[in-house]
């Protein structure tokens, strides 16, 4: 019975095998998060600008201005997210190096 269990474990491979797949999906989720933040900034800028243009009767002025402001805000949030992701990855890398040194 123990031989069978050993063969099954050997066939399954190392236990940390799914980390790469989980990391892949995690990176895809983070990329979608950044795209969503950019699109949300553009959409909110468009909405505010269009609303002001309708109220004030200045058709393209505020819409263009707020779309540009929304783009700038979206890029700013994306950069903040990228820094957060980078800090998380650096912390994980330092932790992995610490684990390897301790073993």
PDB file of N, CA and C in Angstrom:
ATOM      1  N   UNK A   1       0.830  -1.189   0.000  1.00  0.00           N
ATOM      2  CA  UNK A   1       0.000   0.000   0.000  1.00  0.00           C
ATOM      3  C   UNK A   1       0.874   1.253   0.000  1.00  0.00           C
ATOM      4  N   UNK A   2       1.958   1.224   0.770  1.00  0.00           N
ATOM      5  CA  UNK A   2       2.847   2.379   0.834  1.00  0.00           C
ATOM      6  C   UNK A   2       3.535   2.617  -0.504  1.00  0.00           C
ATOM      7  N   UNK A   3       3.832   1.539  -1.209  1.00  0.00           N
ATOM      8  CA  UNK A   3       4.450   1.678  -2.526  1.00  0.00           C
ATOM      9  C   UNK A   3       3.493   2.362  -3.494  1.00  0.00           C
ATOM     10  N   UNK A   4       2.223   2.000  -3.428  1.00  0.00           N
ATOM     11  CA  UNK A   4       1.212   2.607  -4.284  1.00  0.00           C
ATOM     12  C   UNK A   4       1.075   4.092  -3.987  1.00  0.00           C
ATOM     13  N   UNK A   5       1.043   4.456  -2.704  1.00  0.00           N
ATOM     14  CA  UNK A   5       0.949   5.858  -2.315  1.00  0.00           C
ATOM     15  C   UNK A   5       2.168   6.639  -2.798  1.00  0.00           C
ATOM     16  N   UNK A   6       3.348   6.030  -2.711  1.00  0.00           N
ATOM     17  CA  UNK A   6       4.564   6.686  -3.174  1.00  0.00           C
ATOM     18  C   UNK A   6       4.515   6.913  -4.684  1.00  0.00           C
ATOM     19  N   UNK A   7       4.002   5.936  -5.431  1.00  0.00           N
ATOM     20  CA  UNK A   7       3.875   6.080  -6.880  1.00  0.00           C
ATOM     21  C   UNK A   7       2.879   7.179  -7.242  1.00  0.00           C
ATOM     22  N   UNK A   8       1.787   7.238  -6.495  1.00  0.00           N
ATOM     23  CA  UNK A   8       0.784   8.282  -6.751  1.00  0.00           C
ATOM     24  C   UNK A   8       1.369   9.658  -6.483  1.00  0.00           C
ATOM     25  N   UNK A   9       2.086   9.812  -5.385  1.00  0.00           N
ATOM     26  CA  UNK A   9       2.718  11.097  -5.064  1.00  0.00           C
ATOM     27  C   UNK A   9       3.753  11.481  -6.114  1.00  0.00           C
ATOM     28  N   UNK A  10       4.519  10.495  -6.591  1.00  0.00           N
ATOM     29  CA  UNK A  10       5.520  10.770  -7.625  1.00  0.00           C
ATOM     30  C   UNK A  10       4.850  11.193  -8.924  1.00  0.00           C
ATOM     31  N   UNK A  11       3.701  10.605  -9.248  1.00  0.00           N
ATOM     32  CA  UNK A  11       2.982  10.954 -10.469  1.00  0.00           C
ATOM     33  C   UNK A  11       2.375  12.352 -10.381  1.00  0.00           C
ATOM     34  N   UNK A  12       1.953  12.748  -9.184  1.00  0.00           N
ATOM     35  CA  UNK A  12       1.377  14.081  -9.001  1.00  0.00           C
ATOM     36  C   UNK A  12       2.422  15.172  -9.157  1.00  0.00           C
ATOM     37  N   UNK A  13       3.647  14.883  -8.848  1.00  0.00           N
ATOM     38  CA  UNK A  13       4.716  15.873  -8.957  1.00  0.00           C
ATOM     39  C   UNK A  13       4.844  16.672  -7.678  1.00  0.00           C
ATOM     40  N   UNK A  14       5.633  17.750  -7.718  1.00  0.00           N
ATOM     41  CA  UNK A  14       5.826  18.556  -6.510  1.00  0.00           C
ATOM     42  C   UNK A  14       4.531  19.257  -6.096  1.00  0.00           C
ATOM     43  N   UNK A  15       4.403  19.499  -4.806  1.00  0.00           N
ATOM     44  CA  UNK A  15       3.174  20.080  -4.264  1.00  0.00           C
ATOM     45  C   UNK A  15       2.989  21.533  -4.654  1.00  0.00           C
ATOM     46  N   UNK A  16       4.042  22.268  -4.926  1.00  0.00           N
ATOM     47  CA  UNK A  16       3.940  23.680  -5.284  1.00  0.00           C
ATOM     48  C   UNK A  16       3.746  23.893  -6.774  1.00  0.00           C
ATOM     49  N   UNK A  17       3.240  22.913  -7.506  1.00  0.00           N
ATOM     50  CA  UNK A  17       3.130  22.979  -8.945  1.00  0.00           C
ATOM     51  C   UNK A  17       2.105  23.975  -9.463  1.00  0.00           C
ATOM     52  N   UNK A  18       1.101  24.304  -8.711  1.00  0.00           N
ATOM     53  CA  UNK A  18       0.055  25.197  -9.196  1.00  0.00           C
ATOM     54  C   UNK A  18       0.362  26.669  -8.939  1.00  0.00           C
ATOM     55  N   UNK A  19       1.471  26.970  -8.327  1.00  0.00           N
ATOM     56  CA  UNK A  19       1.784  28.356  -8.019  1.00  0.00           C
ATOM     57  C   UNK A  19       1.893  29.190  -9.291  1.00  0.00           C
ATOM     58  N   UNK A  20       2.503  28.646 -10.339  1.00  0.00           N
ATOM     59  CA  UNK A  20       2.665  29.390 -11.578  1.00  0.00           C
ATOM     60  C   UNK A  20       1.304  29.716 -12.193  1.00  0.00           C
ATOM     61  N   UNK A  21       0.400  28.749 -12.188  1.00  0.00           N
ATOM     62  CA  UNK A  21      -0.927  28.991 -12.747  1.00  0.00           C
ATOM     63  C   UNK A  21      -1.671  30.037 -11.939  1.00  0.00           C
ATOM     64  N   UNK A  22      -1.601  29.948 -10.630  1.00  0.00           N
ATOM     65  CA  UNK A  22      -2.273  30.928  -9.784  1.00  0.00           C
ATOM     66  C   UNK A  22      -1.667  32.306  -9.995  1.00  0.00           C
ATOM     67  N   UNK A  23      -0.355  32.373 -10.155  1.00  0.00           N
ATOM     68  CA  UNK A  23       0.311  33.649 -10.390  1.00  0.00           C
ATOM     69  C   UNK A  23      -0.128  34.228 -11.730  1.00  0.00           C
ATOM     70  N   UNK A  24      -0.284  33.365 -12.727  1.00  0.00           N
ATOM     71  CA  UNK A  24      -0.711  33.816 -14.050  1.00  0.00           C
ATOM     72  C   UNK A  24      -2.090  34.461 -13.965  1.00  0.00           C
ATOM     73  N   UNK A  25      -3.025  33.786 -13.308  1.00  0.00           N
ATOM     74  CA  UNK A  25      -4.360  34.348 -13.192  1.00  0.00           C
ATOM     75  C   UNK A  25      -4.343  35.605 -12.348  1.00  0.00           C
ATOM     76  N   UNK A  26      -3.513  35.652 -11.348  1.00  0.00           N
ATOM     77  CA  UNK A  26      -3.415  36.826 -10.512  1.00  0.00           C
ATOM     78  C   UNK A  26      -2.924  38.021 -11.331  1.00  0.00           C
ATOM     79  N   UNK A  27      -1.940  37.801 -12.182  1.00  0.00           N
ATOM     80  CA  UNK A  27      -1.436  38.887 -13.018  1.00  0.00           C
ATOM     81  C   UNK A  27      -2.498  39.335 -14.018  1.00  0.00           C
ATOM     82  N   UNK A  28      -3.269  38.399 -14.559  1.00  0.00           N
ATOM     83  CA  UNK A  28      -4.347  38.757 -15.478  1.00  0.00           C
ATOM     84  C   UNK A  28      -5.405  39.588 -14.747  1.00  0.00           C
ATOM     85  N   UNK A  29      -5.723  39.207 -13.528  1.00  0.00           N
ATOM     86  CA  UNK A  29      -6.692  39.979 -12.750  1.00  0.00           C
ATOM     87  C   UNK A  29      -6.180  41.380 -12.473  1.00  0.00           C
ATOM     88  N   UNK A  30      -4.909  41.498 -12.181  1.00  0.00           N
ATOM     89  CA  UNK A  30      -4.340  42.819 -11.922  1.00  0.00           C
ATOM     90  C   UNK A  30      -4.338  43.669 -13.184  1.00  0.00           C
ATOM     91  N   UNK A  31      -4.073  43.060 -14.327  1.00  0.00           N
ATOM     92  CA  UNK A  31      -4.103  43.798 -15.587  1.00  0.00           C
ATOM     93  C   UNK A  31      -5.518  44.295 -15.884  1.00  0.00           C
ATOM     94  N   UNK A  32      -6.518  43.439 -15.668  1.00  0.00           N
ATOM     95  CA  UNK A  32      -7.895  43.868 -15.890  1.00  0.00           C
ATOM     96  C   UNK A  32      -8.286  44.965 -14.925  1.00  0.00           C
ATOM     97  N   UNK A  33      -7.774  44.894 -13.709  1.00  0.00           N
ATOM     98  CA  UNK A  33      -8.055  45.938 -12.719  1.00  0.00           C
ATOM     99  C   UNK A  33      -7.526  47.279 -13.208  1.00  0.00           C
ATOM    100  N   UNK A  34      -6.318  47.266 -13.769  1.00  0.00           N
ATOM    101  CA  UNK A  34      -5.732  48.508 -14.249  1.00  0.00           C
ATOM    102  C   UNK A  34      -6.496  49.058 -15.458  1.00  0.00           C
ATOM    103  N   UNK A  35      -6.913  48.177 -16.365  1.00  0.00           N
ATOM    104  CA  UNK A  35      -7.693  48.609 -17.526  1.00  0.00           C
ATOM    105  C   UNK A  35      -9.025  49.192 -17.070  1.00  0.00           C
ATOM    106  N   UNK A  36      -9.655  48.542 -16.107  1.00  0.00           N
ATOM    107  CA  UNK A  36     -10.932  49.023 -15.592  1.00  0.00           C
ATOM    108  C   UNK A  36     -10.785  50.393 -14.947  1.00  0.00           C
ATOM    109  N   UNK A  37      -9.699  50.607 -14.219  1.00  0.00           N
ATOM    110  CA  UNK A  37      -9.468  51.905 -13.592  1.00  0.00           C
ATOM    111  C   UNK A  37      -9.322  53.006 -14.641  1.00  0.00           C
ATOM    112  N   UNK A  38      -8.625  52.705 -15.726  1.00  0.00           N
ATOM    113  CA  UNK A  38      -8.441  53.692 -16.787  1.00  0.00           C
ATOM    114  C   UNK A  38      -9.772  53.999 -17.470  1.00  0.00           C
ATOM    115  N   UNK A  39     -10.528  52.969 -17.802  1.00  0.00           N
ATOM    116  CA  UNK A  39     -11.811  53.165 -18.473  1.00  0.00           C
ATOM    117  C   UNK A  39     -12.795  53.896 -17.559  1.00  0.00           C
ATOM    118  N   UNK A  40     -12.756  53.586 -16.271  1.00  0.00           N
ATOM    119  CA  UNK A  40     -13.641  54.269 -15.324  1.00  0.00           C
ATOM    120  C   UNK A  40     -13.313  55.761 -15.258  1.00  0.00           C
ATOM    121  N   UNK A  41     -12.030  56.091 -15.245  1.00  0.00           N
ATOM    122  CA  UNK A  41     -11.638  57.503 -15.239  1.00  0.00           C
ATOM    123  C   UNK A  41     -12.130  58.222 -16.482  1.00  0.00           C
ATOM    124  N   UNK A  42     -11.982  57.580 -17.635  1.00  0.00           N
ATOM    125  CA  UNK A  42     -12.462  58.186 -18.883  1.00  0.00           C
ATOM    126  C   UNK A  42     -13.987  58.328 -18.872  1.00  0.00           C
ATOM    127  N   UNK A  43     -14.672  57.301 -18.408  1.00  0.00           N
ATOM    128  CA  UNK A  43     -16.132  57.339 -18.379  1.00  0.00           C
ATOM    129  C   UNK A  43     -16.674  58.403 -17.445  1.00  0.00           C
ATOM    130  N   UNK A  44     -16.088  58.519 -16.280  1.00  0.00           N
ATOM    131  CA  UNK A  44     -16.531  59.537 -15.327  1.00  0.00           C
ATOM    132  C   UNK A  44     -16.240  60.928 -15.869  1.00  0.00           C
ATOM    133  N   UNK A  45     -15.062  61.102 -16.459  1.00  0.00           N
ATOM    134  CA  UNK A  45     -14.733  62.400 -17.067  1.00  0.00           C
ATOM    135  C   UNK A  45     -15.690  62.756 -18.180  1.00  0.00           C
ATOM    136  N   UNK A  46     -16.014  61.770 -19.026  1.00  0.00           N
ATOM    137  CA  UNK A  46     -16.971  62.013 -20.108  1.00  0.00           C
ATOM    138  C   UNK A  46     -18.328  62.396 -19.547  1.00  0.00           C
ATOM    139  N   UNK A  47     -18.781  61.669 -18.533  1.00  0.00           N
ATOM    140  CA  UNK A  47     -20.098  61.945 -17.955  1.00  0.00           C
ATOM    141  C   UNK A  47     -20.196  63.332 -17.358  1.00  0.00           C
ATOM    142  N   UNK A  48     -19.202  63.703 -16.596  1.00  0.00           N
ATOM    143  CA  UNK A  48     -19.211  65.038 -15.974  1.00  0.00           C
ATOM    144  C   UNK A  48     -19.131  66.128 -17.043  1.00  0.00           C
ATOM    145  N   UNK A  49     -18.220  65.947 -17.995  1.00  0.00           N
ATOM    146  CA  UNK A  49     -18.065  66.951 -19.052  1.00  0.00           C
ATOM    147  C   UNK A  49     -19.303  67.086 -19.909  1.00  0.00           C
ATOM    148  N   UNK A  50     -19.896  65.974 -20.307  1.00  0.00           N
ATOM    149  CA  UNK A  50     -21.102  66.024 -21.125  1.00  0.00           C
ATOM    150  C   UNK A  50     -22.251  66.666 -20.353  1.00  0.00           C
ATOM    151  N   UNK A  51     -22.365  66.312 -19.074  1.00  0.00           N
ATOM    152  CA  UNK A  51     -23.416  66.900 -18.241  1.00  0.00           C
ATOM    153  C   UNK A  51     -23.273  68.412 -18.131  1.00  0.00           C
ATOM    154  N   UNK A  52     -22.063  68.873 -17.911  1.00  0.00           N
ATOM    155  CA  UNK A  52     -21.837  70.320 -17.823  1.00  0.00           C
ATOM    156  C   UNK A  52     -22.098  71.004 -19.165  1.00  0.00           C
ATOM    157  N   UNK A  53     -21.710  70.348 -20.254  1.00  0.00           N
ATOM    158  CA  UNK A  53     -21.962  70.930 -21.577  1.00  0.00           C
ATOM    159  C   UNK A  53     -23.452  71.047 -21.859  1.00  0.00           C
ATOM    160  N   UNK A  54     -24.222  70.059 -21.473  1.00  0.00           N
ATOM    161  CA  UNK A  54     -25.668  70.116 -21.692  1.00  0.00           C
ATOM    162  C   UNK A  54     -26.284  71.222 -20.839  1.00  0.00           C
ATOM    163  N   UNK A  55     -25.845  71.332 -19.597  1.00  0.00           N
ATOM    164  CA  UNK A  55     -26.405  72.357 -18.706  1.00  0.00           C
ATOM    165  C   UNK A  55     -26.027  73.770 -19.128  1.00  0.00           C
ATOM    166  N   UNK A  56     -24.776  73.933 -19.578  1.00  0.00           N
ATOM    167  CA  UNK A  56     -24.290  75.274 -19.895  1.00  0.00           C
ATOM    168  C   UNK A  56     -24.360  75.614 -21.381  1.00  0.00           C
ATOM    169  N   UNK A  57     -24.646  74.645 -22.226  1.00  0.00           N
ATOM    170  CA  UNK A  57     -24.766  74.902 -23.653  1.00  0.00           C
ATOM    171  C   UNK A  57     -23.431  75.053 -24.374  1.00  0.00           C
ATOM    172  N   UNK A  58     -22.349  74.596 -23.791  1.00  0.00           N
ATOM    173  CA  UNK A  58     -21.030  74.654 -24.441  1.00  0.00           C
ATOM    174  C   UNK A  58     -20.673  73.240 -24.878  1.00  0.00           C
ATOM    175  N   UNK A  59     -21.056  72.884 -26.100  1.00  0.00           N
ATOM    176  CA  UNK A  59     -21.037  71.491 -26.524  1.00  0.00           C
ATOM    177  C   UNK A  59     -19.706  70.768 -26.326  1.00  0.00           C
ATOM    178  N   UNK A  60     -18.592  71.116 -26.965  1.00  0.00           N
ATOM    179  CA  UNK A  60     -17.434  70.231 -26.803  1.00  0.00           C
ATOM    180  C   UNK A  60     -16.469  70.639 -25.692  1.00  0.00           C
ATOM    181  N   UNK A  61     -16.599  71.814 -25.157  1.00  0.00           N
ATOM    182  CA  UNK A  61     -15.573  72.369 -24.271  1.00  0.00           C
ATOM    183  C   UNK A  61     -15.341  71.540 -23.007  1.00  0.00           C
ATOM    184  N   UNK A  62     -16.348  71.422 -22.185  1.00  0.00           N
ATOM    185  CA  UNK A  62     -16.161  70.712 -20.913  1.00  0.00           C
ATOM    186  C   UNK A  62     -15.991  69.207 -21.110  1.00  0.00           C
ATOM    187  N   UNK A  63     -16.617  68.673 -22.149  1.00  0.00           N
ATOM    188  CA  UNK A  63     -16.475  67.239 -22.408  1.00  0.00           C
ATOM    189  C   UNK A  63     -15.022  66.894 -22.710  1.00  0.00           C
ATOM    190  N   UNK A  64     -14.390  67.656 -23.567  1.00  0.00           N
ATOM    191  CA  UNK A  64     -12.984  67.401 -23.906  1.00  0.00           C
ATOM    192  C   UNK A  64     -12.106  67.625 -22.673  1.00  0.00           C
ATOM    193  N   UNK A  65     -12.358  68.694 -21.943  1.00  0.00           N
ATOM    194  CA  UNK A  65     -11.561  69.011 -20.754  1.00  0.00           C
ATOM    195  C   UNK A  65     -11.657  67.901 -19.713  1.00  0.00           C
ATOM    196  N   UNK A  66     -12.867  67.434 -19.427  1.00  0.00           N
ATOM    197  CA  UNK A  66     -13.037  66.416 -18.391  1.00  0.00           C
ATOM    198  C   UNK A  66     -12.621  65.029 -18.862  1.00  0.00           C
ATOM    199  N   UNK A  67     -12.688  64.765 -20.172  1.00  0.00           N
ATOM    200  CA  UNK A  67     -12.148  63.496 -20.664  1.00  0.00           C
ATOM    201  C   UNK A  67     -10.640  63.466 -20.440  1.00  0.00           C
ATOM    202  N   UNK A  68      -9.969  64.582 -20.701  1.00  0.00           N
ATOM    203  CA  UNK A  68      -8.521  64.644 -20.468  1.00  0.00           C
ATOM    204  C   UNK A  68      -8.198  64.532 -18.977  1.00  0.00           C
ATOM    205  N   UNK A  69      -9.001  65.186 -18.154  1.00  0.00           N
ATOM    206  CA  UNK A  69      -8.798  65.064 -16.701  1.00  0.00           C
ATOM    207  C   UNK A  69      -9.067  63.625 -16.232  1.00  0.00           C
ATOM    208  N   UNK A  70     -10.087  62.981 -16.793  1.00  0.00           N
ATOM    209  CA  UNK A  70     -10.386  61.589 -16.459  1.00  0.00           C
ATOM    210  C   UNK A  70      -9.265  60.666 -16.894  1.00  0.00           C
ATOM    211  N   UNK A  71      -8.686  60.929 -18.066  1.00  0.00           N
ATOM    212  CA  UNK A  71      -7.547  60.138 -18.535  1.00  0.00           C
ATOM    213  C   UNK A  71      -6.364  60.294 -17.583  1.00  0.00           C
ATOM    214  N   UNK A  72      -6.090  61.538 -17.182  1.00  0.00           N
ATOM    215  CA  UNK A  72      -4.983  61.781 -16.253  1.00  0.00           C
ATOM    216  C   UNK A  72      -5.232  61.088 -14.913  1.00  0.00           C
ATOM    217  N   UNK A  73      -6.462  61.147 -14.428  1.00  0.00           N
ATOM    218  CA  UNK A  73      -6.788  60.488 -13.161  1.00  0.00           C
ATOM    219  C   UNK A  73      -6.672  58.968 -13.303  1.00  0.00           C
ATOM    220  N   UNK A  74      -7.138  58.419 -14.419  1.00  0.00           N
ATOM    221  CA  UNK A  74      -7.039  56.979 -14.651  1.00  0.00           C
ATOM    222  C   UNK A  74      -5.597  56.511 -14.719  1.00  0.00           C
ATOM    223  N   UNK A  75      -4.750  57.269 -15.407  1.00  0.00           N
ATOM    224  CA  UNK A  75      -3.329  56.916 -15.498  1.00  0.00           C
ATOM    225  C   UNK A  75      -2.682  57.016 -14.118  1.00  0.00           C
ATOM    226  N   UNK A  76      -3.062  58.026 -13.350  1.00  0.00           N
ATOM    227  CA  UNK A  76      -2.521  58.186 -11.996  1.00  0.00           C
ATOM    228  C   UNK A  76      -2.875  56.982 -11.121  1.00  0.00           C
ATOM    229  N   UNK A  77      -4.114  56.540 -11.187  1.00  0.00           N
ATOM    230  CA  UNK A  77      -4.539  55.380 -10.399  1.00  0.00           C
ATOM    231  C   UNK A  77      -3.825  54.117 -10.893  1.00  0.00           C
ATOM    232  N   UNK A  78      -3.652  54.000 -12.216  1.00  0.00           N
ATOM    233  CA  UNK A  78      -2.938  52.839 -12.760  1.00  0.00           C
ATOM    234  C   UNK A  78      -1.495  52.809 -12.265  1.00  0.00           C
ATOM    235  N   UNK A  79      -0.841  53.954 -12.229  1.00  0.00           N
ATOM    236  CA  UNK A  79       0.540  54.014 -11.761  1.00  0.00           C
ATOM    237  C   UNK A  79       0.625  53.641 -10.276  1.00  0.00           C
ATOM    238  N   UNK A  80      -0.346  54.096  -9.503  1.00  0.00           N
ATOM    239  CA  UNK A  80      -0.376  53.743  -8.085  1.00  0.00           C
ATOM    240  C   UNK A  80      -0.576  52.235  -7.907  1.00  0.00           C
ATOM    241  N   UNK A  81      -1.438  51.642  -8.728  1.00  0.00           N
ATOM    242  CA  UNK A  81      -1.666  50.204  -8.677  1.00  0.00           C
ATOM    243  C   UNK A  81      -0.401  49.450  -9.073  1.00  0.00           C
ATOM    244  N   UNK A  82       0.282  49.936 -10.110  1.00  0.00           N
ATOM    245  CA  UNK A  82       1.521  49.291 -10.553  1.00  0.00           C
ATOM    246  C   UNK A  82       2.583  49.331  -9.455  1.00  0.00           C
ATOM    247  N   UNK A  83       2.687  50.446  -8.747  1.00  0.00           N
ATOM    248  CA  UNK A  83       3.643  50.537  -7.636  1.00  0.00           C
ATOM    249  C   UNK A  83       3.269  49.569  -6.516  1.00  0.00           C
ATOM    250  N   UNK A  84       1.972  49.436  -6.262  1.00  0.00           N
ATOM    251  CA  UNK A  84       1.498  48.506  -5.228  1.00  0.00           C
ATOM    252  C   UNK A  84       1.829  47.063  -5.615  1.00  0.00           C
ATOM    253  N   UNK A  85       1.611  46.720  -6.880  1.00  0.00           N
ATOM    254  CA  UNK A  85       1.920  45.373  -7.360  1.00  0.00           C
ATOM    255  C   UNK A  85       3.414  45.114  -7.280  1.00  0.00           C
ATOM    256  N   UNK A  86       4.206  46.103  -7.671  1.00  0.00           N
ATOM    257  CA  UNK A  86       5.662  45.955  -7.634  1.00  0.00           C
ATOM    258  C   UNK A  86       6.150  45.760  -6.202  1.00  0.00           C
ATOM    259  N   UNK A  87       5.605  46.521  -5.268  1.00  0.00           N
ATOM    260  CA  UNK A  87       6.004  46.376  -3.869  1.00  0.00           C
ATOM    261  C   UNK A  87       5.637  44.995  -3.335  1.00  0.00           C
ATOM    262  N   UNK A  88       4.466  44.492  -3.711  1.00  0.00           N
ATOM    263  CA  UNK A  88       4.038  43.166  -3.286  1.00  0.00           C
ATOM    264  C   UNK A  88       4.950  42.089  -3.840  1.00  0.00           C
ATOM    265  N   UNK A  89       5.317  42.220  -5.129  1.00  0.00           N
ATOM    266  CA  UNK A  89       6.200  41.232  -5.749  1.00  0.00           C
ATOM    267  C   UNK A  89       7.600  41.277  -5.143  1.00  0.00           C
ATOM    268  N   UNK A  90       8.098  42.481  -4.851  1.00  0.00           N
ATOM    269  CA  UNK A  90       9.418  42.591  -4.223  1.00  0.00           C
ATOM    270  C   UNK A  90       9.407  41.973  -2.834  1.00  0.00           C
ATOM    271  N   UNK A  91       8.330  42.194  -2.083  1.00  0.00           N
ATOM    272  CA  UNK A  91       8.234  41.605  -0.742  1.00  0.00           C
ATOM    273  C   UNK A  91       8.184  40.083  -0.826  1.00  0.00           C
ATOM    274  N   UNK A  92       7.450  39.563  -1.807  1.00  0.00           N
ATOM    275  CA  UNK A  92       7.384  38.109  -1.976  1.00  0.00           C
ATOM    276  C   UNK A  92       8.738  37.548  -2.396  1.00  0.00           C
ATOM    277  N   UNK A  93       9.450  38.284  -3.246  1.00  0.00           N
ATOM    278  CA  UNK A  93      10.770  37.833  -3.694  1.00  0.00           C
ATOM    279  C   UNK A  93      11.763  37.820  -2.531  1.00  0.00           C
ATOM    280  N   UNK A  94      11.716  38.849  -1.687  1.00  0.00           N
ATOM    281  CA  UNK A  94      12.595  38.899  -0.526  1.00  0.00           C
ATOM    282  C   UNK A  94      12.251  37.762   0.431  1.00  0.00           C
ATOM    283  N   UNK A  95      10.960  37.490   0.596  1.00  0.00           N
ATOM    284  CA  UNK A  95      10.552  36.387   1.473  1.00  0.00           C
ATOM    285  C   UNK A  95      11.020  35.044   0.912  1.00  0.00           C
ATOM    286  N   UNK A  96      10.928  34.867  -0.399  1.00  0.00           N
ATOM    287  CA  UNK A  96      11.404  33.619  -1.015  1.00  0.00           C
ATOM    288  C   UNK A  96      12.903  33.467  -0.850  1.00  0.00           C
ATOM    289  N   UNK A  97      13.643  34.561  -1.005  1.00  0.00           N
ATOM    290  CA  UNK A  97      15.092  34.479  -0.829  1.00  0.00           C
ATOM    291  C   UNK A  97      15.455  34.178   0.619  1.00  0.00           C
ATOM    292  N   UNK A  98      14.662  34.735   1.534  1.00  0.00           N
ATOM    293  CA  UNK A  98      14.891  34.456   2.945  1.00  0.00           C
ATOM    294  C   UNK A  98      14.622  33.002   3.286  1.00  0.00           C
ATOM    295  N   UNK A  99      13.580  32.434   2.661  1.00  0.00           N
ATOM    296  CA  UNK A  99      13.275  31.017   2.882  1.00  0.00           C
ATOM    297  C   UNK A  99      14.380  30.129   2.321  1.00  0.00           C
ATOM    298  N   UNK A 100      14.920  30.483   1.181  1.00  0.00           N
ATOM    299  CA  UNK A 100      15.970  29.677   0.571  1.00  0.00           C
ATOM    300  C   UNK A 100      17.261  29.743   1.395  1.00  0.00           C
ATOM    301  N   UNK A 101      17.540  30.929   1.947  1.00  0.00           N
ATOM    302  CA  UNK A 101      18.745  31.064   2.763  1.00  0.00           C
ATOM    303  C   UNK A 101      18.629  30.303   4.085  1.00  0.00           C
ATOM    304  N   UNK A 102      17.401  30.245   4.613  1.00  0.00           N
ATOM    305  CA  UNK A 102      17.190  29.583   5.899  1.00  0.00           C
ATOM    306  C   UNK A 102      17.182  28.068   5.778  1.00  0.00           C
ATOM    307  N   UNK A 103      16.992  27.536   4.585  1.00  0.00           N
ATOM    308  CA  UNK A 103      16.885  26.071   4.416  1.00  0.00           C
ATOM    309  C   UNK A 103      18.207  25.457   4.219  1.00  0.00           C
TER     310      UNK A 103
END
